Amino acid sequence: MSKQLLTGNEAVARGAYEAGVSFASAYPGTPSTEILENVGTYREITAEWAPNEKVAMEAAIGASMGGVRSMAAMKHVGLNVAADPMFTFAYMGVSGGMVFVSADDPGMHSSQNEQDNRNYARFMKLPMLEPSDSQEAKDMFRDAFEISERYDTPVMFRMTTRICHSKSLVELGERKVFDAIPYVKNRMKNDPVPAISRQLRVNMLERDRRLSAFSNDCAYNFAEYNGSKKIGIVANGISYQYAKEVFGDSASYLKLGMTNPLPIDLIREFRSNVETLYVIEELDPFMEEQIKAAGIDCIGKEKIPLVDELNPNIIKQALLGETVEEIHCNPNLIVGRPPTLCAGCPHRGFFYACSKRKDTVMVGDIGCYALGGSEPLNAKDMAICMGAAFSLAHGMDKAFQLSGQGKTIVACMGDSTFFHTGINALEEVVYNDSHVICCILDNRITGMTGHQENPGTGYSLNGEPATIMDIETIVRALGVTRVRTVNPLKLDEMDAALDWAYAQVREGPVVLVTRWPCVLKKLSTEDKREFRTAPALCTVDHTKCIGCKKCLSTGCPALSLDKYERKVTIDRMQCVGCTICAQVCPKQAVRKGARKA
Amino acid sequence: MKKMDTKSVMLVGVGGQGTILASKVLTSGLIAAGYDVKMSEIHGMSQRGGSVSTQVRYGSRVYSPIIGNGQADVLVAFETMEAIRYLPALRPGGKIVVNDYQIATLPILSGEKDYPDGITEELERKASTLVIDAARVAAKNGNPRGMNIVLLGALIESLHIQNVDWATAVRDCVKPAFVESNLHCLDAGMRAAEALA
């Protein structure tokens, strides 16, 4: 078979297929999302979107206990959510091989932090593999299942954005099929009550020792000696490619694909063969500190930056002192191009209505609606992590009550985020009775990561019908009595709902569900029945437009102002006729009815 | 194949302009011709109307999928201002292919700022620059949406890539109904670059 150009994520999916994986679960998150989307294209594998990463990890653990090869995938911060089951499963070991992907995001291309999840592998005492291109991603992911079964351990597979989203050539292999291992009850392995865990903990340390020996022997850890051996470089993952780009054949390399446990004997041997040893790794001095602790002299983070992703230029500058010549241009010729909520986005109506409210604290969450904080809407004070908006609001309300600060707290998160962990946060609000307005922006899909199904949409990862969980029903079942569902694109309804919520919140928690599909969503049969979208678009009557710019304050990218004529025009290519601009126009200058281009 | 140095190309534009399809055709042709190829793109928030960039590197053996500033042999900008935003990526002595096509950003749409004047002149002062009205060329060749393939044609010509079967690469990457018009666009882009070279 000829080689194919695959992303690291596509390659991992292929590796899962070739390894005979039967069950895979994930919650979407950049840069990991496409792993499960691609796993789902192999009919032999049951691939599922879980409500969150912890559930995905637990489902994969259960599948392993049930005797088949299984996997879970998540972005780096997702592993924080999924850490609880994995710390203990690390004691217990597997039946069918089990591997999970942590996709880290050095440089924070699409994340709120750049934590280095390699630290988890050491903390959990798990073997960790790190590919440096797509071929390795496929091969190492496939082989990780053998390591998992041979050493009776889950395996952590650590990728980064540049591995996940870069394409390189991959030679494909065939699928190996495994018979499921028949389930046999074994409490001494699978029931970690303290008496059992104490023994498992001892066993785990013994396993760690055997894994160290394996790491020194592993085919993915190897030395490449070149030329004078003056410079030796230890590198992992994408840093190895950057190092090769900069030093080529002028240095020798110790290329590490298995980075936990570190192959200390191999590193010591390599050190004895080179004059100077550099350790090149992104983010934390994960390898460097262990190498130094083993008494091996090396140069690392005193030269290589601790923050942001690396690239060949950064390494060249840090280790060779060479700067790269750049072309400089007139900076006045550049205007920012920030991401914006799309034309027709249902979140716009919600944020526009909220932006008018005084004495309000707006608590946000993780998703497209993070953009509600940007100008001109400017309707967000804070956010922290998935599902946190309601619990943050809860604590803040308690603080305000204790200190007599009379502000109204409006917290918002999307439908998928509500199902993720927001539902737990709402339990907190109800159980411990805080007076906050909790808004669930239900756009009928997981938006930011590119439209994945979730428990509210009525479809599974493979597009099969699934039970639709109705958000308002769930909220009422949790004990909230003050609940309203509203169409956020009807500003009068949105305003009336907020007026009502601001009055009711004095009595107790209020939930508003804004319900309208994402403008980019391919509507399902149920959506088409519920939401009547008119295909017409809006136009501005220039005889009526007074150039007051009120419509521009909605931040819709389809609107533009002609500064000289002082008239607004609507881009026919972008407008979907949501009419938010028409609703805010004081002169009724915006008309709906033109045929869509 | 003779051992050759790695070449680096950067394609930049605005989400939805078809930079991904252009790089797909480019990489598909290069792979068929026997080159080692790596490509890198950034997903996520940039899709919501932000600026997008794709890097393609090819040669006998490619290591890094990305480049730092001052390393791109050719910078192709699907939108005029994006050329200047990514200009630091260009190697001194490298070439620019820039589309004469402007997409306003939010601060410009709202009247807070103006779309800057004199961008192509500044580019021409800094590097060897080819300005193409790809929308006009594409429309003349019967495919108003083929702007990305016109620019790809110009890029291929600027890189002097030879012995690649681009017609097959186009056929492999676009729907059958659009193959003919896209081949015209590719050809027109190549000729435009030839004429201006």
PDB file of N, CA and C in Angstrom, chain A residues 284-348:
ATOM      1  N   ASP A 284       7.972  22.002  30.676  1.00  0.00           N
ATOM      2  CA  ASP A 284       8.714  21.755  31.915  1.00  0.00           C
ATOM      3  C   ASP A 284      10.027  20.996  31.685  1.00  0.00           C
ATOM      4  N   PRO A 285      10.984  21.152  32.604  1.00  0.00           N
ATOM      5  CA  PRO A 285      12.228  20.363  32.537  1.00  0.00           C
ATOM      6  C   PRO A 285      11.978  18.932  33.029  1.00  0.00           C
ATOM      7  N   PHE A 286      11.030  18.263  32.396  1.00  0.00           N
ATOM      8  CA  PHE A 286      10.597  16.936  32.847  1.00  0.00           C
ATOM      9  C   PHE A 286      11.739  15.926  32.772  1.00  0.00           C
ATOM     10  N   MET A 287      12.410  15.868  31.633  1.00  0.00           N
ATOM     11  CA  MET A 287      13.526  14.924  31.474  1.00  0.00           C
ATOM     12  C   MET A 287      14.769  15.464  32.177  1.00  0.00           C
ATOM     13  N   GLU A 288      15.005  16.766  31.998  1.00  0.00           N
ATOM     14  CA  GLU A 288      16.233  17.371  32.516  1.00  0.00           C
ATOM     15  C   GLU A 288      16.392  17.164  34.018  1.00  0.00           C
ATOM     16  N   GLU A 289      15.323  17.392  34.779  1.00  0.00           N
ATOM     17  CA  GLU A 289      15.438  17.269  36.233  1.00  0.00           C
ATOM     18  C   GLU A 289      15.773  15.839  36.649  1.00  0.00           C
ATOM     19  N   GLN A 290      15.203  14.866  35.948  1.00  0.00           N
ATOM     20  CA  GLN A 290      15.491  13.462  36.287  1.00  0.00           C
ATOM     21  C   GLN A 290      16.913  13.088  35.887  1.00  0.00           C
ATOM     22  N   ILE A 291      17.344  13.658  34.749  1.00  0.00           N
ATOM     23  CA  ILE A 291      18.709  13.371  34.288  1.00  0.00           C
ATOM     24  C   ILE A 291      19.719  13.955  35.270  1.00  0.00           C
ATOM     25  N   LYS A 292      19.455  15.196  35.692  1.00  0.00           N
ATOM     26  CA  LYS A 292      20.362  15.839  36.657  1.00  0.00           C
ATOM     27  C   LYS A 292      20.329  15.114  37.997  1.00  0.00           C
ATOM     28  N   ALA A 293      19.120  14.679  38.405  1.00  0.00           N
ATOM     29  CA  ALA A 293      18.994  13.968  39.684  1.00  0.00           C
ATOM     30  C   ALA A 293      19.778  12.660  39.660  1.00  0.00           C
ATOM     31  N   ALA A 294      19.969  12.108  38.459  1.00  0.00           N
ATOM     32  CA  ALA A 294      20.743  10.863  38.333  1.00  0.00           C
ATOM     33  C   ALA A 294      22.244  11.161  38.270  1.00  0.00           C
ATOM     34  N   GLY A 295      22.589  12.434  38.465  1.00  0.00           N
ATOM     35  CA  GLY A 295      23.995  12.811  38.482  1.00  0.00           C
ATOM     36  C   GLY A 295      24.615  12.943  37.099  1.00  0.00           C
ATOM     37  N   ILE A 296      23.763  13.113  36.083  1.00  0.00           N
ATOM     38  CA  ILE A 296      24.274  13.253  34.717  1.00  0.00           C
ATOM     39  C   ILE A 296      24.249  14.727  34.337  1.00  0.00           C
ATOM     40  N   ASP A 297      25.403  15.216  33.910  1.00  0.00           N
ATOM     41  CA  ASP A 297      25.559  16.629  33.616  1.00  0.00           C
ATOM     42  C   ASP A 297      24.919  16.973  32.255  1.00  0.00           C
ATOM     43  N   CYS A 298      24.042  17.981  32.224  1.00  0.00           N
ATOM     44  CA  CYS A 298      23.412  18.369  30.960  1.00  0.00           C
ATOM     45  C   CYS A 298      22.994  19.833  30.987  1.00  0.00           C
ATOM     46  N   ILE A 299      22.698  20.367  29.796  1.00  0.00           N
ATOM     47  CA  ILE A 299      22.230  21.755  29.670  1.00  0.00           C
ATOM     48  C   ILE A 299      20.812  21.715  29.125  1.00  0.00           C
ATOM     49  N   GLY A 300      19.883  22.384  29.809  1.00  0.00           N
ATOM     50  CA  GLY A 300      18.492  22.374  29.360  1.00  0.00           C
ATOM     51  C   GLY A 300      17.858  23.733  29.507  1.00  0.00           C
ATOM     52  N   LYS A 301      17.037  23.865  30.536  1.00  0.00           N
ATOM     53  CA  LYS A 301      16.192  25.050  30.654  1.00  0.00           C
ATOM     54  C   LYS A 301      16.951  26.329  30.991  1.00  0.00           C
ATOM     55  N   GLU A 302      18.242  26.224  31.302  1.00  0.00           N
ATOM     56  CA  GLU A 302      18.970  27.490  31.452  1.00  0.00           C
ATOM     57  C   GLU A 302      19.109  28.176  30.086  1.00  0.00           C
ATOM     58  N   LYS A 303      18.896  27.405  29.017  1.00  0.00           N
ATOM     59  CA  LYS A 303      18.973  27.993  27.666  1.00  0.00           C
ATOM     60  C   LYS A 303      17.637  27.900  26.918  1.00  0.00           C
ATOM     61  N   ILE A 304      16.936  26.784  27.071  1.00  0.00           N
ATOM     62  CA  ILE A 304      15.690  26.563  26.318  1.00  0.00           C
ATOM     63  C   ILE A 304      14.507  27.144  27.098  1.00  0.00           C
ATOM     64  N   PRO A 305      13.633  27.933  26.444  1.00  0.00           N
ATOM     65  CA  PRO A 305      12.521  28.568  27.176  1.00  0.00           C
ATOM     66  C   PRO A 305      11.584  27.560  27.853  1.00  0.00           C
ATOM     67  N   LEU A 306      11.057  27.966  29.000  1.00  0.00           N
ATOM     68  CA  LEU A 306      10.109  27.161  29.777  1.00  0.00           C
ATOM     69  C   LEU A 306       8.674  27.358  29.302  1.00  0.00           C
ATOM     70  N   VAL A 307       8.408  28.487  28.649  1.00  0.00           N
ATOM     71  CA  VAL A 307       7.035  28.775  28.244  1.00  0.00           C
ATOM     72  C   VAL A 307       6.917  28.745  26.731  1.00  0.00           C
ATOM     73  N   ASP A 308       5.694  28.521  26.251  1.00  0.00           N
ATOM     74  CA  ASP A 308       5.350  28.546  24.827  1.00  0.00           C
ATOM     75  C   ASP A 308       5.934  27.327  24.104  1.00  0.00           C
ATOM     76  N   GLU A 309       5.445  27.105  22.892  1.00  0.00           N
ATOM     77  CA  GLU A 309       5.999  26.011  22.112  1.00  0.00           C
ATOM     78  C   GLU A 309       7.354  26.427  21.546  1.00  0.00           C
ATOM     79  N   LEU A 310       8.142  25.434  21.142  1.00  0.00           N
ATOM     80  CA  LEU A 310       9.442  25.715  20.530  1.00  0.00           C
ATOM     81  C   LEU A 310       9.286  25.739  19.017  1.00  0.00           C
ATOM     82  N   ASN A 311      10.321  26.155  18.317  1.00  0.00           N
ATOM     83  CA  ASN A 311      10.435  25.965  16.871  1.00  0.00           C
ATOM     84  C   ASN A 311      11.922  25.973  16.552  1.00  0.00           C
ATOM     85  N   PRO A 312      12.312  25.647  15.318  1.00  0.00           N
ATOM     86  CA  PRO A 312      13.752  25.566  15.029  1.00  0.00           C
ATOM     87  C   PRO A 312      14.493  26.875  15.321  1.00  0.00           C
ATOM     88  N   ASN A 313      13.870  28.022  15.047  1.00  0.00           N
ATOM     89  CA  ASN A 313      14.547  29.298  15.306  1.00  0.00           C
ATOM     90  C   ASN A 313      14.890  29.488  16.777  1.00  0.00           C
ATOM     91  N   ILE A 314      13.949  29.114  17.647  1.00  0.00           N
ATOM     92  CA  ILE A 314      14.155  29.297  19.093  1.00  0.00           C
ATOM     93  C   ILE A 314      15.338  28.446  19.550  1.00  0.00           C
ATOM     94  N   ILE A 315      15.433  27.233  19.030  1.00  0.00           N
ATOM     95  CA  ILE A 315      16.534  26.340  19.421  1.00  0.00           C
ATOM     96  C   ILE A 315      17.867  26.862  18.885  1.00  0.00           C
ATOM     97  N   LYS A 316      17.827  27.355  17.645  1.00  0.00           N
ATOM     98  CA  LYS A 316      19.042  27.894  17.025  1.00  0.00           C
ATOM     99  C   LYS A 316      19.582  29.076  17.837  1.00  0.00           C
ATOM    100  N   GLN A 317      18.652  29.936  18.233  1.00  0.00           N
ATOM    101  CA  GLN A 317      19.030  31.111  19.024  1.00  0.00           C
ATOM    102  C   GLN A 317      19.534  30.692  20.409  1.00  0.00           C
ATOM    103  N   ALA A 318      18.823  29.758  21.031  1.00  0.00           N
ATOM    104  CA  ALA A 318      19.145  29.382  22.416  1.00  0.00           C
ATOM    105  C   ALA A 318      20.478  28.641  22.516  1.00  0.00           C
ATOM    106  N   LEU A 319      20.751  27.734  21.579  1.00  0.00           N
ATOM    107  CA  LEU A 319      21.924  26.870  21.733  1.00  0.00           C
ATOM    108  C   LEU A 319      23.102  27.298  20.860  1.00  0.00           C
ATOM    109  N   LEU A 320      22.825  27.956  19.751  1.00  0.00           N
ATOM    110  CA  LEU A 320      23.935  28.362  18.876  1.00  0.00           C
ATOM    111  C   LEU A 320      24.151  29.875  18.883  1.00  0.00           C
ATOM    112  N   GLY A 321      23.238  30.597  19.535  1.00  0.00           N
ATOM    113  CA  GLY A 321      23.356  32.049  19.582  1.00  0.00           C
ATOM    114  C   GLY A 321      23.165  32.706  18.230  1.00  0.00           C
ATOM    115  N   GLU A 322      22.536  31.971  17.309  1.00  0.00           N
ATOM    116  CA  GLU A 322      22.339  32.536  15.967  1.00  0.00           C
ATOM    117  C   GLU A 322      20.930  33.086  15.842  1.00  0.00           C
ATOM    118  N   THR A 323      20.838  34.353  15.416  1.00  0.00           N
ATOM    119  CA  THR A 323      19.505  34.898  15.182  1.00  0.00           C
ATOM    120  C   THR A 323      19.204  34.819  13.689  1.00  0.00           C
ATOM    121  N   VAL A 324      17.925  34.677  13.378  1.00  0.00           N
ATOM    122  CA  VAL A 324      17.507  34.559  11.988  1.00  0.00           C
ATOM    123  C   VAL A 324      17.088  35.933  11.490  1.00  0.00           C
ATOM    124  N   GLU A 325      17.557  36.265  10.313  1.00  0.00           N
ATOM    125  CA  GLU A 325      17.222  37.570   9.739  1.00  0.00           C
ATOM    126  C   GLU A 325      15.741  37.591   9.333  1.00  0.00           C
ATOM    127  N   GLU A 326      15.062  38.678   9.696  1.00  0.00           N
ATOM    128  CA  GLU A 326      13.635  38.791   9.370  1.00  0.00           C
ATOM    129  C   GLU A 326      13.389  40.056   8.568  1.00  0.00           C
ATOM    130  N   ILE A 327      12.305  40.051   7.803  1.00  0.00           N
ATOM    131  CA  ILE A 327      11.909  41.253   7.075  1.00  0.00           C
ATOM    132  C   ILE A 327      10.972  42.052   7.970  1.00  0.00           C
ATOM    133  N   HIS A 328      11.281  43.307   8.167  1.00  0.00           N
ATOM    134  CA  HIS A 328      10.405  44.136   8.996  1.00  0.00           C
ATOM    135  C   HIS A 328       9.563  45.030   8.096  1.00  0.00           C
ATOM    136  N   CYS A 329       8.322  45.253   8.499  1.00  0.00           N
ATOM    137  CA  CYS A 329       7.470  46.106   7.679  1.00  0.00           C
ATOM    138  C   CYS A 329       6.759  47.114   8.559  1.00  0.00           C
ATOM    139  N   ASN A 330       6.088  48.024   7.897  1.00  0.00           N
ATOM    140  CA  ASN A 330       5.381  49.100   8.577  1.00  0.00           C
ATOM    141  C   ASN A 330       4.187  48.525   9.365  1.00  0.00           C
ATOM    142  N   PRO A 331       4.238  48.548  10.711  1.00  0.00           N
ATOM    143  CA  PRO A 331       3.165  47.923  11.504  1.00  0.00           C
ATOM    144  C   PRO A 331       1.821  48.639  11.361  1.00  0.00           C
ATOM    145  N   ASN A 332       1.842  49.877  10.862  1.00  0.00           N
ATOM    146  CA  ASN A 332       0.565  50.594  10.687  1.00  0.00           C
ATOM    147  C   ASN A 332      -0.283  49.999   9.579  1.00  0.00           C
ATOM    148  N   LEU A 333       0.318  49.106   8.795  1.00  0.00           N
ATOM    149  CA  LEU A 333      -0.432  48.495   7.700  1.00  0.00           C
ATOM    150  C   LEU A 333      -1.168  47.230   8.142  1.00  0.00           C
ATOM    151  N   ILE A 334      -1.133  46.951   9.453  1.00  0.00           N
ATOM    152  CA  ILE A 334      -1.799  45.737   9.946  1.00  0.00           C
ATOM    153  C   ILE A 334      -2.917  46.109  10.916  1.00  0.00           C
ATOM    154  N   VAL A 335      -4.119  45.635  10.629  1.00  0.00           N
ATOM    155  CA  VAL A 335      -5.244  45.794  11.551  1.00  0.00           C
ATOM    156  C   VAL A 335      -5.590  44.402  12.072  1.00  0.00           C
ATOM    157  N   GLY A 336      -5.890  44.293  13.362  1.00  0.00           N
ATOM    158  CA  GLY A 336      -6.193  42.991  13.975  1.00  0.00           C
ATOM    159  C   GLY A 336      -7.358  42.295  13.292  1.00  0.00           C
ATOM    160  N   ARG A 337      -7.319  40.964  13.325  1.00  0.00           N
ATOM    161  CA  ARG A 337      -8.428  40.177  12.772  1.00  0.00           C
ATOM    162  C   ARG A 337      -8.873  39.187  13.857  1.00  0.00           C
ATOM    163  N   PRO A 338      -9.550  39.697  14.889  1.00  0.00           N
ATOM    164  CA  PRO A 338      -9.932  38.800  15.985  1.00  0.00           C
ATOM    165  C   PRO A 338     -11.050  37.858  15.566  1.00  0.00           C
ATOM    166  N   PRO A 339     -11.099  36.640  16.157  1.00  0.00           N
ATOM    167  CA  PRO A 339     -12.249  35.768  15.880  1.00  0.00           C
ATOM    168  C   PRO A 339     -13.512  36.403  16.442  1.00  0.00           C
ATOM    169  N   THR A 340     -14.649  36.147  15.809  1.00  0.00           N
ATOM    170  CA  THR A 340     -15.910  36.757  16.251  1.00  0.00           C
ATOM    171  C   THR A 340     -17.008  35.698  16.255  1.00  0.00           C
ATOM    172  N   LEU A 341     -18.092  35.976  16.980  1.00  0.00           N
ATOM    173  CA  LEU A 341     -19.287  35.141  16.853  1.00  0.00           C
ATOM    174  C   LEU A 341     -19.767  35.290  15.410  1.00  0.00           C
ATOM    175  N   CYS A 342     -20.181  34.210  14.781  1.00  0.00           N
ATOM    176  CA  CYS A 342     -20.598  34.229  13.376  1.00  0.00           C
ATOM    177  C   CYS A 342     -21.835  35.116  13.182  1.00  0.00           C
ATOM    178  N   ALA A 343     -22.046  35.577  11.947  1.00  0.00           N
ATOM    179  CA  ALA A 343     -23.304  36.237  11.597  1.00  0.00           C
ATOM    180  C   ALA A 343     -24.423  35.220  11.831  1.00  0.00           C
ATOM    181  N   GLY A 344     -25.455  35.613  12.554  1.00  0.00           N
ATOM    182  CA  GLY A 344     -26.576  34.704  12.820  1.00  0.00           C
ATOM    183  C   GLY A 344     -26.386  33.831  14.043  1.00  0.00           C
ATOM    184  N   CYS A 345     -25.255  33.976  14.761  1.00  0.00           N
ATOM    185  CA  CYS A 345     -25.009  33.155  15.961  1.00  0.00           C
ATOM    186  C   CYS A 345     -26.073  33.462  17.015  1.00  0.00           C
ATOM    187  N   PRO A 346     -26.741  32.431  17.564  1.00  0.00           N
ATOM    188  CA  PRO A 346     -27.783  32.698  18.564  1.00  0.00           C
ATOM    189  C   PRO A 346     -27.233  33.302  19.863  1.00  0.00           C
ATOM    190  N   HIS A 347     -25.925  33.075  20.141  1.00  0.00           N
ATOM    191  CA  HIS A 347     -25.353  33.657  21.363  1.00  0.00           C
ATOM    192  C   HIS A 347     -25.370  35.186  21.314  1.00  0.00           C
ATOM    193  N   ARG A 348     -25.374  35.766  20.093  1.00  0.00           N
ATOM    194  CA  ARG A 348     -25.295  37.225  19.979  1.00  0.00           C
ATOM    195  C   ARG A 348     -26.462  37.901  20.691  1.00  0.00           C
TER     196      ARG A 348
END
